[in-house]
mmCIF file with all atom_site columns, C-alpha atoms in Angstrom:
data_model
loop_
_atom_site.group_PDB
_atom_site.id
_atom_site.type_symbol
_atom_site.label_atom_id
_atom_site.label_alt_id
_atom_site.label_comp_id
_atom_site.label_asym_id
_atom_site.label_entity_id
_atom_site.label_seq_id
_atom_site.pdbx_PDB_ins_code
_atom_site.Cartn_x
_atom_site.Cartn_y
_atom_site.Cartn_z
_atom_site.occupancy
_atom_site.B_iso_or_equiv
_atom_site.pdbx_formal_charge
_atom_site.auth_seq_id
_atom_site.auth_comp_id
_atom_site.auth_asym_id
_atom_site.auth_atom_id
_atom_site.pdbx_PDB_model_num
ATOM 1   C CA . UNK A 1 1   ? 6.938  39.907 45.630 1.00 0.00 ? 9   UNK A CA 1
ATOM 2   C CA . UNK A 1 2   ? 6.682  38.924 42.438 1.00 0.00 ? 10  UNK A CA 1
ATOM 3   C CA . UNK A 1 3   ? 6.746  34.960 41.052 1.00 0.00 ? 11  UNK A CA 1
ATOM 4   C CA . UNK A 1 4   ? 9.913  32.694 41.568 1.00 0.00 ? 12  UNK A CA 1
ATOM 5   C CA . UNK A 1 5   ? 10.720 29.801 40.088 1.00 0.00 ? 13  UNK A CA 1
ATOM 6   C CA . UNK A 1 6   ? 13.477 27.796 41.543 1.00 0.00 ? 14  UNK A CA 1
ATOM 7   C CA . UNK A 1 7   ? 14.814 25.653 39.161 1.00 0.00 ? 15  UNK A CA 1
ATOM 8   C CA . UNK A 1 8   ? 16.217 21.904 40.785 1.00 0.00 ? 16  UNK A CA 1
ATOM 9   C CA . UNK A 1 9   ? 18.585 19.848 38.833 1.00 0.00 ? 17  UNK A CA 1
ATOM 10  C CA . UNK A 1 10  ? 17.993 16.152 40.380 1.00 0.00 ? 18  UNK A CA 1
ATOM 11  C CA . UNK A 1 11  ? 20.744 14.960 42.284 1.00 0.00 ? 19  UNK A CA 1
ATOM 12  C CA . UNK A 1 12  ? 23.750 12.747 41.279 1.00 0.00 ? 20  UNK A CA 1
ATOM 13  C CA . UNK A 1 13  ? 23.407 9.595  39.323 1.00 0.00 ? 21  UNK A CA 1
ATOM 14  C CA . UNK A 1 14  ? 25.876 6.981  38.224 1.00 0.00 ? 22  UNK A CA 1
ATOM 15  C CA . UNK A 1 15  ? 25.190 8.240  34.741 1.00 0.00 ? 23  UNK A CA 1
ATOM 16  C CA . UNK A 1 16  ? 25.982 12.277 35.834 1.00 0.00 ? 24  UNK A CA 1
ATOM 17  C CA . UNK A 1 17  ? 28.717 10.682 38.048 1.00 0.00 ? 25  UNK A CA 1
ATOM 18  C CA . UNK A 1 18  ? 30.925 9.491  35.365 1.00 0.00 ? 26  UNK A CA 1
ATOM 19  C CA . UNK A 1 19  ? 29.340 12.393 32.653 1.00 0.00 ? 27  UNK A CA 1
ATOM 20  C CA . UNK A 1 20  ? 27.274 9.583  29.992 1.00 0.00 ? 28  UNK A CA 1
ATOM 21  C CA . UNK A 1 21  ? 24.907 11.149 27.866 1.00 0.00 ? 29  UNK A CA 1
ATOM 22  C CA . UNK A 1 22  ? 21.638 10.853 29.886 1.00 0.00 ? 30  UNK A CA 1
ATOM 23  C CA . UNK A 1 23  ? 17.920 11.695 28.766 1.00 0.00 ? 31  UNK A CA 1
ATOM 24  C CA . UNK A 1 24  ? 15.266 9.370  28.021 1.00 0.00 ? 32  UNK A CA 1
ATOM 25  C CA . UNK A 1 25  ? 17.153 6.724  30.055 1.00 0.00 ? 33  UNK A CA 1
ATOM 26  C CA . UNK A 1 26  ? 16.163 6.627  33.903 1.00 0.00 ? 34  UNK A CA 1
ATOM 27  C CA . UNK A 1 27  ? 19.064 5.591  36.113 1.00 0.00 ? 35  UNK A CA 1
ATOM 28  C CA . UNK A 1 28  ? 18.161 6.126  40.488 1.00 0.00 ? 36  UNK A CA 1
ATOM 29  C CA . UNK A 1 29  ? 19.535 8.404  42.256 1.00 0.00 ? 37  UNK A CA 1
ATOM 30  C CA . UNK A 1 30  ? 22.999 7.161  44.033 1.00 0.00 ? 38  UNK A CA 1
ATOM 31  C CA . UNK A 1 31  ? 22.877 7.197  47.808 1.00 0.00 ? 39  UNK A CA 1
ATOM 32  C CA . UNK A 1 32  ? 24.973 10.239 47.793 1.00 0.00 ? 40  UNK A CA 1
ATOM 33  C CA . UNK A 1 33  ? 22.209 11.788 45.293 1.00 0.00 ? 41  UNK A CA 1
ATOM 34  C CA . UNK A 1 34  ? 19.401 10.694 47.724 1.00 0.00 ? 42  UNK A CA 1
ATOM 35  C CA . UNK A 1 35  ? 21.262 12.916 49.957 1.00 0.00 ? 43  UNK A CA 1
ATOM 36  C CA . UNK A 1 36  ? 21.301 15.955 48.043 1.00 0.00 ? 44  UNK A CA 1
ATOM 37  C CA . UNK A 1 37  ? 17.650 15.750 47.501 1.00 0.00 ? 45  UNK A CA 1
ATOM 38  C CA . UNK A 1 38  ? 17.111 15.386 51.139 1.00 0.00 ? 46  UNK A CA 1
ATOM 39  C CA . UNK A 1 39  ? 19.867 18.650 51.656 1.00 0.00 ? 47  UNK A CA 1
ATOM 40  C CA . UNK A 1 40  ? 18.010 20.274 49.689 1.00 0.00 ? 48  UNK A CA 1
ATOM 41  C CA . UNK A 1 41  ? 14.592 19.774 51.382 1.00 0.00 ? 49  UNK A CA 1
ATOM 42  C CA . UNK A 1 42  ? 15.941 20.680 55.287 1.00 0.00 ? 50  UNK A CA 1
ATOM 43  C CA . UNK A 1 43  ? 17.351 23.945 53.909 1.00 0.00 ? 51  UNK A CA 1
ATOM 44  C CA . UNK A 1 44  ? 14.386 25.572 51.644 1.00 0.00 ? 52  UNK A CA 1
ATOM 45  C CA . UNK A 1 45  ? 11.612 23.702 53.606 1.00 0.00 ? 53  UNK A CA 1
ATOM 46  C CA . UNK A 1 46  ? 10.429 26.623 55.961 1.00 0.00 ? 54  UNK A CA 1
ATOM 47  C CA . UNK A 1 47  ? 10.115 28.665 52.147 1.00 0.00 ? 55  UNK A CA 1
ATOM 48  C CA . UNK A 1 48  ? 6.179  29.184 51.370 1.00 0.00 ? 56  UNK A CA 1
ATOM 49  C CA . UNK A 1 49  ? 5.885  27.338 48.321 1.00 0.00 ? 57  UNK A CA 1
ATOM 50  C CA . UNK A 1 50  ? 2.622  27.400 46.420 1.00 0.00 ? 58  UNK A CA 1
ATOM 51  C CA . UNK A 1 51  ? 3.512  24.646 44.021 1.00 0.00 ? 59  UNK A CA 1
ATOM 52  C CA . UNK A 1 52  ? 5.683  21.571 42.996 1.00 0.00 ? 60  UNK A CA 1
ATOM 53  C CA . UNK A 1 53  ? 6.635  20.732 39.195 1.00 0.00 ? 61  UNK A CA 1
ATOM 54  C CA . UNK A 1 54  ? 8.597  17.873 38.362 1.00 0.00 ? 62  UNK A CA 1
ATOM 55  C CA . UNK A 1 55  ? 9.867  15.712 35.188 1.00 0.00 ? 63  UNK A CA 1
ATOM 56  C CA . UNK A 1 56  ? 8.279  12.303 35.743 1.00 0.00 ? 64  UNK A CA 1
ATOM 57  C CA . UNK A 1 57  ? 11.615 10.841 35.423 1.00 0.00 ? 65  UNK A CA 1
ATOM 58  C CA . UNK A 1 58  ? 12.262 8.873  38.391 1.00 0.00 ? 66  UNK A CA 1
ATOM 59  C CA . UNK A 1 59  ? 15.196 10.585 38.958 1.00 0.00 ? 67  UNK A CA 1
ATOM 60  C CA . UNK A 1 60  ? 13.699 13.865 39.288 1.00 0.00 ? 68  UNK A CA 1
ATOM 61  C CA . UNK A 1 61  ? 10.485 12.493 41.314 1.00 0.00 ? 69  UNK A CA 1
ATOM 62  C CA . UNK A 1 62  ? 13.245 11.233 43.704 1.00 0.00 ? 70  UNK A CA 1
ATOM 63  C CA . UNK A 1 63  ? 15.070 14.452 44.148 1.00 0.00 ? 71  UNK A CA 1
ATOM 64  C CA . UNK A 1 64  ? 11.543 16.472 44.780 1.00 0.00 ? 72  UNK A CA 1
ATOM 65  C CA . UNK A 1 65  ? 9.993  13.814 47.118 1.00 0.00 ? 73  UNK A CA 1
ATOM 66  C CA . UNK A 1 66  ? 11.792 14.522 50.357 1.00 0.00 ? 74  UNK A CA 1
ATOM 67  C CA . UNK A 1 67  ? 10.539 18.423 50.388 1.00 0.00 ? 75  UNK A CA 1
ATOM 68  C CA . UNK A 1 68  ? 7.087  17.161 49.312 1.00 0.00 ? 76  UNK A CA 1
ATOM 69  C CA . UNK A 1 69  ? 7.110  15.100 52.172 1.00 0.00 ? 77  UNK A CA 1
ATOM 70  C CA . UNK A 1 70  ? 8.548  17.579 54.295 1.00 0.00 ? 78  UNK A CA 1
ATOM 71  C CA . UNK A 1 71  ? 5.994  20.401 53.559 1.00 0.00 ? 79  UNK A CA 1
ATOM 72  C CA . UNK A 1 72  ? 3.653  18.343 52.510 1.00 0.00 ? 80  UNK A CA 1
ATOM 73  C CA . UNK A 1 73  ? 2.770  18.571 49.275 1.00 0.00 ? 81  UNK A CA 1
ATOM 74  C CA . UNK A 1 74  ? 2.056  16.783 46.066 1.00 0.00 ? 82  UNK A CA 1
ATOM 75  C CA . UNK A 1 75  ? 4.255  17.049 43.131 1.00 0.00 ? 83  UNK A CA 1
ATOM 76  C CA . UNK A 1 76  ? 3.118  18.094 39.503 1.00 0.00 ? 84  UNK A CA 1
ATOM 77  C CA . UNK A 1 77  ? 4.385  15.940 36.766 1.00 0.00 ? 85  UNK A CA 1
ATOM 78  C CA . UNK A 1 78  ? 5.269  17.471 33.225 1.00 0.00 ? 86  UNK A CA 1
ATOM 79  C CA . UNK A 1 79  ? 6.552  15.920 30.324 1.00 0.00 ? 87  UNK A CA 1
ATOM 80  C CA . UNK A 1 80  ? 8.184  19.620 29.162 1.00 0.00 ? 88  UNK A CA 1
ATOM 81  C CA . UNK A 1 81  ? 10.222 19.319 31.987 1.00 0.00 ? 89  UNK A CA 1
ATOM 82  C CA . UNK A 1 82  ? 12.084 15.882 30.650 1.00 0.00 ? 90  UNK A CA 1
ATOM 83  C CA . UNK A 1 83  ? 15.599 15.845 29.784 1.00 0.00 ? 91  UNK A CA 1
ATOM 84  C CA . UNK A 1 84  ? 16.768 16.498 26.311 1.00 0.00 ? 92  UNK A CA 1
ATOM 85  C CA . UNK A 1 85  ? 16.353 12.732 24.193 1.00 0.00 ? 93  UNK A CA 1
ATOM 86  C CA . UNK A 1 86  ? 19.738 12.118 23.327 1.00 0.00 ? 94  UNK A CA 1
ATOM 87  C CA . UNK A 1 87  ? 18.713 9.098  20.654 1.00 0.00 ? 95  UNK A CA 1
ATOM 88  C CA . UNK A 1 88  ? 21.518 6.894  19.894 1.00 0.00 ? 96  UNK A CA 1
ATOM 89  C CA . UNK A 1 89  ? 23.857 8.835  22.444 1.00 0.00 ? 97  UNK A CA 1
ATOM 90  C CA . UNK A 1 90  ? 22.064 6.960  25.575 1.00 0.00 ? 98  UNK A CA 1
ATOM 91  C CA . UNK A 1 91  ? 24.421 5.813  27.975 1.00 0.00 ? 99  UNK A CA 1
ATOM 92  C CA . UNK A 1 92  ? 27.681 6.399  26.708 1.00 0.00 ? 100 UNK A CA 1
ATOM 93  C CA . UNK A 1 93  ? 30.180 9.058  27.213 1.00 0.00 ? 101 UNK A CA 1
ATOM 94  C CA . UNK A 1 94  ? 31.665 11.841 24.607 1.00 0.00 ? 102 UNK A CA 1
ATOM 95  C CA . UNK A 1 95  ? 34.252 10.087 23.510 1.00 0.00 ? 103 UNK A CA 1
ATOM 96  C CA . UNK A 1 96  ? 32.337 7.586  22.589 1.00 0.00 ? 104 UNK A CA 1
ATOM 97  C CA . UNK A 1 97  ? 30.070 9.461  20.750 1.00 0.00 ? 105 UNK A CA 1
ATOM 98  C CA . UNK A 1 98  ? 32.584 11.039 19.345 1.00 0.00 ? 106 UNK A CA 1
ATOM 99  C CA . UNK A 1 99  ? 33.868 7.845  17.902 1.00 0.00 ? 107 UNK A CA 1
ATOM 100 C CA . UNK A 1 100 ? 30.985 6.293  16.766 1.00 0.00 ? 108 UNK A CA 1
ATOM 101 C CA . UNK A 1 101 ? 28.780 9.350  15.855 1.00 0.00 ? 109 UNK A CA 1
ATOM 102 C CA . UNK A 1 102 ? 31.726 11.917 14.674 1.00 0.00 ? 110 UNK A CA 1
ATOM 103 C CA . UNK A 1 103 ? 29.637 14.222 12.587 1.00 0.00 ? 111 UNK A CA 1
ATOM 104 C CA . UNK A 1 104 ? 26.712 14.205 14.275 1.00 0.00 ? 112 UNK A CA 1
ATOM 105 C CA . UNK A 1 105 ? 28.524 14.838 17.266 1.00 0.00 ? 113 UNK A CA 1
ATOM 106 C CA . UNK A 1 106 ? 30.545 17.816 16.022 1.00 0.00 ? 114 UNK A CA 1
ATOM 107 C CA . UNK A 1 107 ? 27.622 19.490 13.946 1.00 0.00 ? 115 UNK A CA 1
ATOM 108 C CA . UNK A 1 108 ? 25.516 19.064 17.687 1.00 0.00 ? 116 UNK A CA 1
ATOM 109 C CA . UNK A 1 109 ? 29.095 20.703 19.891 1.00 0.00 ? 117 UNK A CA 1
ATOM 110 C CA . UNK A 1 110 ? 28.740 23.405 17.406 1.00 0.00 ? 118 UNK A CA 1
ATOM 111 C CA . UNK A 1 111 ? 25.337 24.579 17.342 1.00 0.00 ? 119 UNK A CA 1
ATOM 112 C CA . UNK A 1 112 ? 22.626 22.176 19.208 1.00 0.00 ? 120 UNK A CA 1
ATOM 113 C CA . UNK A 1 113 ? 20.100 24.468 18.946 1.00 0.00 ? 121 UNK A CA 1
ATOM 114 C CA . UNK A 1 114 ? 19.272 23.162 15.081 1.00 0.00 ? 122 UNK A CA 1
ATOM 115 C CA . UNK A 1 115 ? 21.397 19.935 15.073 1.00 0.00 ? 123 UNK A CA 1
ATOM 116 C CA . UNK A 1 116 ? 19.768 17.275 17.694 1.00 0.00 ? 124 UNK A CA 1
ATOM 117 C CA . UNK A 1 117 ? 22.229 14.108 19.231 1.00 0.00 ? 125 UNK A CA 1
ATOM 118 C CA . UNK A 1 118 ? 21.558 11.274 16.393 1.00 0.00 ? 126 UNK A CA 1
ATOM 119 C CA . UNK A 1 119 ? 18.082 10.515 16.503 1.00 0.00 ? 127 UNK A CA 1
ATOM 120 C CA . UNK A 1 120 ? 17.374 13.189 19.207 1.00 0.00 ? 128 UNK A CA 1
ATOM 121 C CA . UNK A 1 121 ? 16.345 16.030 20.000 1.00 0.00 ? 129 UNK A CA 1
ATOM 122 C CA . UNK A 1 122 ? 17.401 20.057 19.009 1.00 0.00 ? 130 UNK A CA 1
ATOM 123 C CA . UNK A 1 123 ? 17.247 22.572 21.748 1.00 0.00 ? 131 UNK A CA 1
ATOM 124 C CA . UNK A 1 124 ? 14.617 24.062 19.941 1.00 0.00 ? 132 UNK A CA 1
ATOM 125 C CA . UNK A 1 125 ? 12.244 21.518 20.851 1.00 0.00 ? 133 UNK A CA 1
ATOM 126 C CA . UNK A 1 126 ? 13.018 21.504 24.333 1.00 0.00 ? 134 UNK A CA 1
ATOM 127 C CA . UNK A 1 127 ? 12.869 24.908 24.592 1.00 0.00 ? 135 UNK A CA 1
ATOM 128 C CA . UNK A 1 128 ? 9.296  25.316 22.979 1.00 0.00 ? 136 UNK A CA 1
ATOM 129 C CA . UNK A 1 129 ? 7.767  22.448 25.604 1.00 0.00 ? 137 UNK A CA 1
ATOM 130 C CA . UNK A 1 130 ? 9.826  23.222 28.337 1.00 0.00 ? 138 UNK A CA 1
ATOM 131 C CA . UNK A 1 131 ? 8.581  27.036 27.988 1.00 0.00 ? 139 UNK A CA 1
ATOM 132 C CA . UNK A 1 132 ? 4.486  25.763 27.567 1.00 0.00 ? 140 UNK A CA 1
ATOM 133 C CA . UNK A 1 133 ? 5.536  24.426 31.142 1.00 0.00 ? 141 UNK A CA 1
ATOM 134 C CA . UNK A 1 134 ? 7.105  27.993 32.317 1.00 0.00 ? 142 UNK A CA 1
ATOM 135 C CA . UNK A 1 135 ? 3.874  29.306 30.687 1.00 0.00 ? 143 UNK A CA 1
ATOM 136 C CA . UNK A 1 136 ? 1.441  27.671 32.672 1.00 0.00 ? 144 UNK A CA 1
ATOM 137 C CA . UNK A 1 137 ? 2.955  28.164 35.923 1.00 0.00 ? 145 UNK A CA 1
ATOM 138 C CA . UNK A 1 138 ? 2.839  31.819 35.037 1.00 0.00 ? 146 UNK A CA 1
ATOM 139 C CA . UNK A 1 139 ? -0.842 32.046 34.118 1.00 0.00 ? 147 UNK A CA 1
ATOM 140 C CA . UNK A 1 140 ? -1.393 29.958 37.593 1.00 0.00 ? 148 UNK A CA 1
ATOM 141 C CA . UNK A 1 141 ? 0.632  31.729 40.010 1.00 0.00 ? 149 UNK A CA 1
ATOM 142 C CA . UNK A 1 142 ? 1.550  35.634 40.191 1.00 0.00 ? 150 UNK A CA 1
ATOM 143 C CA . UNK A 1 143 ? 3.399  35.775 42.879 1.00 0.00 ? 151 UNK A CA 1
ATOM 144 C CA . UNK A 1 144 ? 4.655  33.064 44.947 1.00 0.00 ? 152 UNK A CA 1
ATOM 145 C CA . UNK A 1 145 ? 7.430  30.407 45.394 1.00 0.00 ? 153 UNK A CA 1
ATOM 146 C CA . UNK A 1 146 ? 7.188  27.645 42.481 1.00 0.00 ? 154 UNK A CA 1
ATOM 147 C CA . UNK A 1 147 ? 9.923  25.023 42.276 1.00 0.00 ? 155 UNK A CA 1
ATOM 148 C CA . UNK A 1 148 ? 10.837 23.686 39.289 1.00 0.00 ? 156 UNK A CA 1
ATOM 149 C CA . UNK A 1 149 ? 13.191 19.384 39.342 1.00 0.00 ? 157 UNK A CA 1
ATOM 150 C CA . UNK A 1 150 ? 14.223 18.878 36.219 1.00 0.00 ? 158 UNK A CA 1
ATOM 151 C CA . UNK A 1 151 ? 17.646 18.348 33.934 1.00 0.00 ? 159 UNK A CA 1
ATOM 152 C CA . UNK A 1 152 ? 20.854 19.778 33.389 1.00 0.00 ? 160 UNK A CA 1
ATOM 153 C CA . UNK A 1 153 ? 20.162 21.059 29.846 1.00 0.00 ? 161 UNK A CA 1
ATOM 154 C CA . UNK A 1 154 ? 16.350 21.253 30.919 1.00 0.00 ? 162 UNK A CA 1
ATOM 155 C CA . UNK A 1 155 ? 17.617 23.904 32.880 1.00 0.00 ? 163 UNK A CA 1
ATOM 156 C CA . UNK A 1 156 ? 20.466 25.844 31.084 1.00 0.00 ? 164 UNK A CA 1
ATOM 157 C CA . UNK A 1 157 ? 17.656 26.080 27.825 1.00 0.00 ? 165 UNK A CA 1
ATOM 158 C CA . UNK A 1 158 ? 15.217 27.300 30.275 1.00 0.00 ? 166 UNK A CA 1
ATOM 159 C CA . UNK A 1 159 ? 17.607 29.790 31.485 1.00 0.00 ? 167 UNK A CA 1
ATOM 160 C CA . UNK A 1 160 ? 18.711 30.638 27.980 1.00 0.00 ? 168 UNK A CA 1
ATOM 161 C CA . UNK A 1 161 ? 15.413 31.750 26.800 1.00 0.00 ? 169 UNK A CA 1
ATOM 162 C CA . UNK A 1 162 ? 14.464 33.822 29.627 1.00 0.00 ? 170 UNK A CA 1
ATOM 163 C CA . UNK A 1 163 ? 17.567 35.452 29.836 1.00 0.00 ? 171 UNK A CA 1
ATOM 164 C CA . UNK A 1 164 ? 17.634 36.142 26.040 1.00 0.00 ? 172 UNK A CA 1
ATOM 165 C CA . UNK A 1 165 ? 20.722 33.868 25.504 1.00 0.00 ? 173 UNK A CA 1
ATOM 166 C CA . UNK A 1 166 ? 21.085 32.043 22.316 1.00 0.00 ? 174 UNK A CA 1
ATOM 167 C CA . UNK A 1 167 ? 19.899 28.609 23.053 1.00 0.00 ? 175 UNK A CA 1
ATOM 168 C CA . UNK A 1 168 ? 22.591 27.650 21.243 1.00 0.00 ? 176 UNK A CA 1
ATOM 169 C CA . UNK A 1 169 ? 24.796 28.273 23.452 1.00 0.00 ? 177 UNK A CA 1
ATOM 170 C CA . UNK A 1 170 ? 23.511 26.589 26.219 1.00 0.00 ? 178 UNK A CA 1
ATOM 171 C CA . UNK A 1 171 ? 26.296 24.483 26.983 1.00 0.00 ? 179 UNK A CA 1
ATOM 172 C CA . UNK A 1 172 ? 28.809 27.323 26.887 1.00 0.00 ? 180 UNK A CA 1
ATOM 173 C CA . UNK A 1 173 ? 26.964 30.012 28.811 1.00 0.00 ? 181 UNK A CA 1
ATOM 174 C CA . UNK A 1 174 ? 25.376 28.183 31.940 1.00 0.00 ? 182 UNK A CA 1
ATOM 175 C CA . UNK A 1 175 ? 26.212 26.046 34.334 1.00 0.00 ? 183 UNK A CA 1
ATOM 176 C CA . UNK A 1 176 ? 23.825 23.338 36.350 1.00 0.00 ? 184 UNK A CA 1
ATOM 177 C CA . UNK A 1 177 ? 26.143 20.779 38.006 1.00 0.00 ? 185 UNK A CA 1
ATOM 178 C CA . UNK A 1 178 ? 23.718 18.304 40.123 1.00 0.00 ? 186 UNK A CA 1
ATOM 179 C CA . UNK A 1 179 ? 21.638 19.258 42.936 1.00 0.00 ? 187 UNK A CA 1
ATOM 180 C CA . UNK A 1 180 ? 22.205 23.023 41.902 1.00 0.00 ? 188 UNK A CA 1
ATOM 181 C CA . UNK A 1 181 ? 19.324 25.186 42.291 1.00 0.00 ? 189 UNK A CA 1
ATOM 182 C CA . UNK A 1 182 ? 18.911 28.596 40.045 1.00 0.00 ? 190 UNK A CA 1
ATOM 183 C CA . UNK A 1 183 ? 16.452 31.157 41.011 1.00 0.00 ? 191 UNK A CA 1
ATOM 184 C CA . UNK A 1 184 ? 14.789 33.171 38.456 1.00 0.00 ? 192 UNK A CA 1
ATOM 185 C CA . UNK A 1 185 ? 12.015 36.044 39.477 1.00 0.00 ? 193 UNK A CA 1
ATOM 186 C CA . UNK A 1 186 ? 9.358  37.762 37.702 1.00 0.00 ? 194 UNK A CA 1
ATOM 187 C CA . UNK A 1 187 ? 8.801  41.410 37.871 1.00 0.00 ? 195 UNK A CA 1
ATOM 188 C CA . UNK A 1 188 ? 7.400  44.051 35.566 1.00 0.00 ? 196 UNK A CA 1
ATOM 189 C CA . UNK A 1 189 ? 11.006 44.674 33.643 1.00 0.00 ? 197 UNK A CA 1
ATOM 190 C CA . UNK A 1 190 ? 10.848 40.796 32.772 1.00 0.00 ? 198 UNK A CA 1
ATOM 191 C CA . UNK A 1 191 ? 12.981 37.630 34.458 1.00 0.00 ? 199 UNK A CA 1
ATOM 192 C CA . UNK A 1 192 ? 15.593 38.597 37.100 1.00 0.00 ? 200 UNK A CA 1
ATOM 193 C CA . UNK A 1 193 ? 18.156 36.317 37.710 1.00 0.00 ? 201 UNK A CA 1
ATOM 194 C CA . UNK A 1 194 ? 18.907 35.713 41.617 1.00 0.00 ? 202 UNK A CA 1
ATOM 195 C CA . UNK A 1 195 ? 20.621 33.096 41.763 1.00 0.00 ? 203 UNK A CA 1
ATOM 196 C CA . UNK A 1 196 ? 22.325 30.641 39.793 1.00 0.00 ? 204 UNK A CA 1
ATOM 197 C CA . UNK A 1 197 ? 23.506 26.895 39.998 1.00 0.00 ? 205 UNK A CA 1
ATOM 198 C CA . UNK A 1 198 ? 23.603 27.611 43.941 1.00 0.00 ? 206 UNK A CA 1
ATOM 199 C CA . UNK A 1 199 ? 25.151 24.650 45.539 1.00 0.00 ? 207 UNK A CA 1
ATOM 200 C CA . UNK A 1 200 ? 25.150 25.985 49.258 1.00 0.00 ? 208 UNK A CA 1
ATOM 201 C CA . UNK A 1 201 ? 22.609 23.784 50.573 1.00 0.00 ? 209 UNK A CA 1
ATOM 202 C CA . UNK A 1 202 ? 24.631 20.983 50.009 1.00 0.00 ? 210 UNK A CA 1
ATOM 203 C CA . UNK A 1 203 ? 27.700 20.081 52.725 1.00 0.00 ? 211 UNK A CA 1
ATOM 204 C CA . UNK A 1 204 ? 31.579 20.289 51.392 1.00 0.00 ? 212 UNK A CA 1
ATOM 205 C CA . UNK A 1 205 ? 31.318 15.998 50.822 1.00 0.00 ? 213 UNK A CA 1
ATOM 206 C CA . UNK A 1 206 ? 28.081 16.513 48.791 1.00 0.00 ? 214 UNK A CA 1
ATOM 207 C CA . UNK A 1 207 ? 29.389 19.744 46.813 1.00 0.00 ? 215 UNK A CA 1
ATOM 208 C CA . UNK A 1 208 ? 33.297 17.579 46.120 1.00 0.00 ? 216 UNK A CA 1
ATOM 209 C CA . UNK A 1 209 ? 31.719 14.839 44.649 1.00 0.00 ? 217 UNK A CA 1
ATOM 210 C CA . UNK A 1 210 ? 32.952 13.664 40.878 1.00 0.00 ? 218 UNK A CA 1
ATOM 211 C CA . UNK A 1 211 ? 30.425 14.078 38.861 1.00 0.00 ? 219 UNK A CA 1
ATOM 212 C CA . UNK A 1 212 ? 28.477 16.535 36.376 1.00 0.00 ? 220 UNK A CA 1
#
């Protein structure tokens, strides 16, 4: 077996609950996302995992702390594995931004690879740290079970780039709704997708909820 990496979006938030922008700001987990994390954890905790690395948002730590307890192990905080620093978009929702920051906001829906949220940051830049993180982990473990709690477009850029997607297209080509785990394997012909924003670990309530 080669090296896996599955790849945790936290679970639901008020902020991913009613779709605000969402990066550098922290919001908890709601008790529905505490859930999730804890779904999560009963269902993949009997997998042989060699290691545990996390965004130190609080958020994230939350979502990974119920399988470290489970297992136990201790989590491995990265800053490569933050979300995406939407700037002056913090907090509110598109249509706000679209109000307030119109061109910024269309140049960013059309290409946010090169053109960052006002004052943020380009999925360039997240794909370069998130990918030292990737890097690491690869140098460290050959073969094994690695997971991987971090962000929605975290995720989809980490995705992007392995898969040899335009990370430009991140928002357009992959989905991560919350809780969703994708499973990506390493093997001598490059990544191999397995899985992807797999949700069956949560129960029909958890999977219904509003929410991105």
């Amino acid at each position: 077996m080669g090296l896996k990496l599955y790849m945790l979006r936290h679970g639901q938030t008020g902020c991913s609950r009613e779709n605000f922008f969402c990066g550098s700001i922290d919001p908890e987990l709601t008790p529905e996302g505490l859930d999730m994390a804890k779904a999560f954890a009963v269902t993949y905790r009997s997998l042989p995992w060699s290691a545990i690395y996390c965004s130190p948002m609080g958020r994230t730590k939350a979502t990974a702390q119920p399988l470290c307890d489970a297992i136990p192990m201790e989590m491995q905080l990265r800053d490569g594995l933050k979300e995406i620093n939407y700037g002056k978009w913090e907090g509110l929702s598109p249509e706000t931004v679209d109000r307030q920051y119109h061109d910024d906001y269309i140049r960013w829906t059309a290409d946010p690879a090169w053109y960052p949220p006002t004052e943020g940051e380009p999925a360039v830049a997240i794909a370069h740290r998130s990918l030292e993180v990737i890097e690491e982990i690869k140098l460290r473990y050959n073969t094994g079970n690695v997971l991987i709690v971090s962000h929605k477009a975290t995720i989809r850029i980490i995705l992007c780039s392995l898969l040899g997607i335009d990370v430009g297209r991140f928002r357009y080509r992959i989905g991560c709704p919350v809780a969703s785990v994708s499973i990506v394997e390493f093997g001598s012909h490059g990544p191999l997708l397995h899985a992807l924003a797999d949700r069956t670990h949560l129960d029909e309530r958890l999977r219904n909820l509003a929410g991105t």
